[in-house]
Amino acid sequence: MATTPSPNTTTSALDAGLIWLDGQLVPQEQATVSVLTHALHYGTSVFEGIRAYETERGPAVFRLREHSQRLLDSAKILGMKPTMTVEEIDQAILETIRANRRKSCYIRPLLWYGPESLGVSPARNLLHFMVATLPWGVYLGEEAVTKGAKLITSSWRRSSGDIMPTKSKAGGNYVNSVLAKEEALENGYEEALLLDKEGFVAEGTGENVFFLKNGTLYAIAHSVNLRGITRDTIVQLARDMGTLVENTMATRDELYTADEVFMTGTAAEVTPVASIDRRPIGPGVAGPYALAMRERYLQVVSGKLPAYDRWLTYVGG
Ligand SMILES: *Cc1c(COP(=O)(O)O)cnc(C)c1O
């Protein structure tokens, strides 16, 4: 039998430095959990993905409050009862960034049930909270951004809201994303397009989907997809730029004939789509609207457009 080195003794490929764990900053090597952790067995965790960007006034977290609030909402959906307030989550995140002297980073807060019981009911399990900050670049690769990503419609569907809590950014939900992502990568694509049970476009594995047709920007409506904070940002930016924006349900073939398709997420930022199921979208390269929107988004998050300063929390310190 193949043995794997103990996860606690190997050096991690990730460089998280100091991690916030239940109220204290501890070195990454000491931020460990029991193998009997409830969340490890049953997926009972909720998380966030947040980014801090370099600005002229030092690092700033993009839409921090909305992310902290969504973490609490995700926890509420799972019936978790965190004792922390949204302000305390904000502060833990800011302190972790300061302690690691990050100029820019990806931020991963996580709430999960501990090892007190392995019963399905987590009633006796204690809730834990951690924040890790990681140096991180372009999610789908520089090439996917400039050339446009190649998507494939996944053979995995997004669960309905009566099967999984689709509005919660829950660890357990991500088994579905992992399966879809692996299937896409193994077949030579960069990302999966997931449909819902009825065959309507839901989202990517961790991104919301937009398409442009005859000058109107269509945002895939909220159904079984996550309420993306980047999606909300892009809708507002597009309207401010004078684009007509509509929320819509769409089938996969409507995307095939769109002028442009792009995906949004904290990790993916704005990623243009070049093809879906080997059909070129528009001319089959990153579209001009998506690239312009990506530029605009990167200006907003890095504090270059004062009109959107309300979305930035300067780390200071
Ligand atoms: C996190 C996530 C998104 C994107 O949300 P943002 O708030 O824009 O980062 C979209 N879909 C799923 C399933 C996600 O988990």
XYZ file of C-alpha atoms and ligand atoms in Angstrom, residues 47 49 67 70 158 169 174 177 203-208 226-231 264-267, ligand 1:
39
model
C -15.870 29.424 3.546
C -12.777 33.635 -1.079
C -17.827 38.690 2.126
C -21.975 36.095 3.280
C -25.679 21.660 -10.210
C -20.580 28.593 0.151
C -17.692 21.666 -3.560
C -17.354 21.552 -8.331
C -22.549 28.745 -13.318
C -18.925 27.634 -13.526
C -17.293 25.581 -10.754
C -16.692 28.793 -8.786
C -17.741 31.585 -11.153
C -20.918 33.264 -12.344
C -24.120 31.327 -5.761
C -24.919 35.021 -5.336
C -21.525 36.228 -6.507
C -20.149 39.463 -5.149
C -18.113 39.880 -8.341
C -21.314 39.334 -10.352
C -16.728 36.348 -12.902
C -15.551 35.426 -9.415
C -13.196 36.675 -6.745
C -10.632 34.113 -7.904
C -17.528 31.762 -4.738
C -18.390 31.281 -5.845
C -18.763 32.097 -6.930
C -18.231 33.510 -7.108
O -18.585 34.351 -6.072
P -17.779 35.710 -5.797
O -18.479 36.312 -4.643
O -17.893 36.521 -7.028
O -16.380 35.318 -5.514
C -19.631 31.570 -7.868
N -20.099 30.313 -7.780
C -19.760 29.491 -6.765
C -20.283 28.118 -6.721
C -18.895 29.954 -5.776
O -18.563 29.137 -4.767
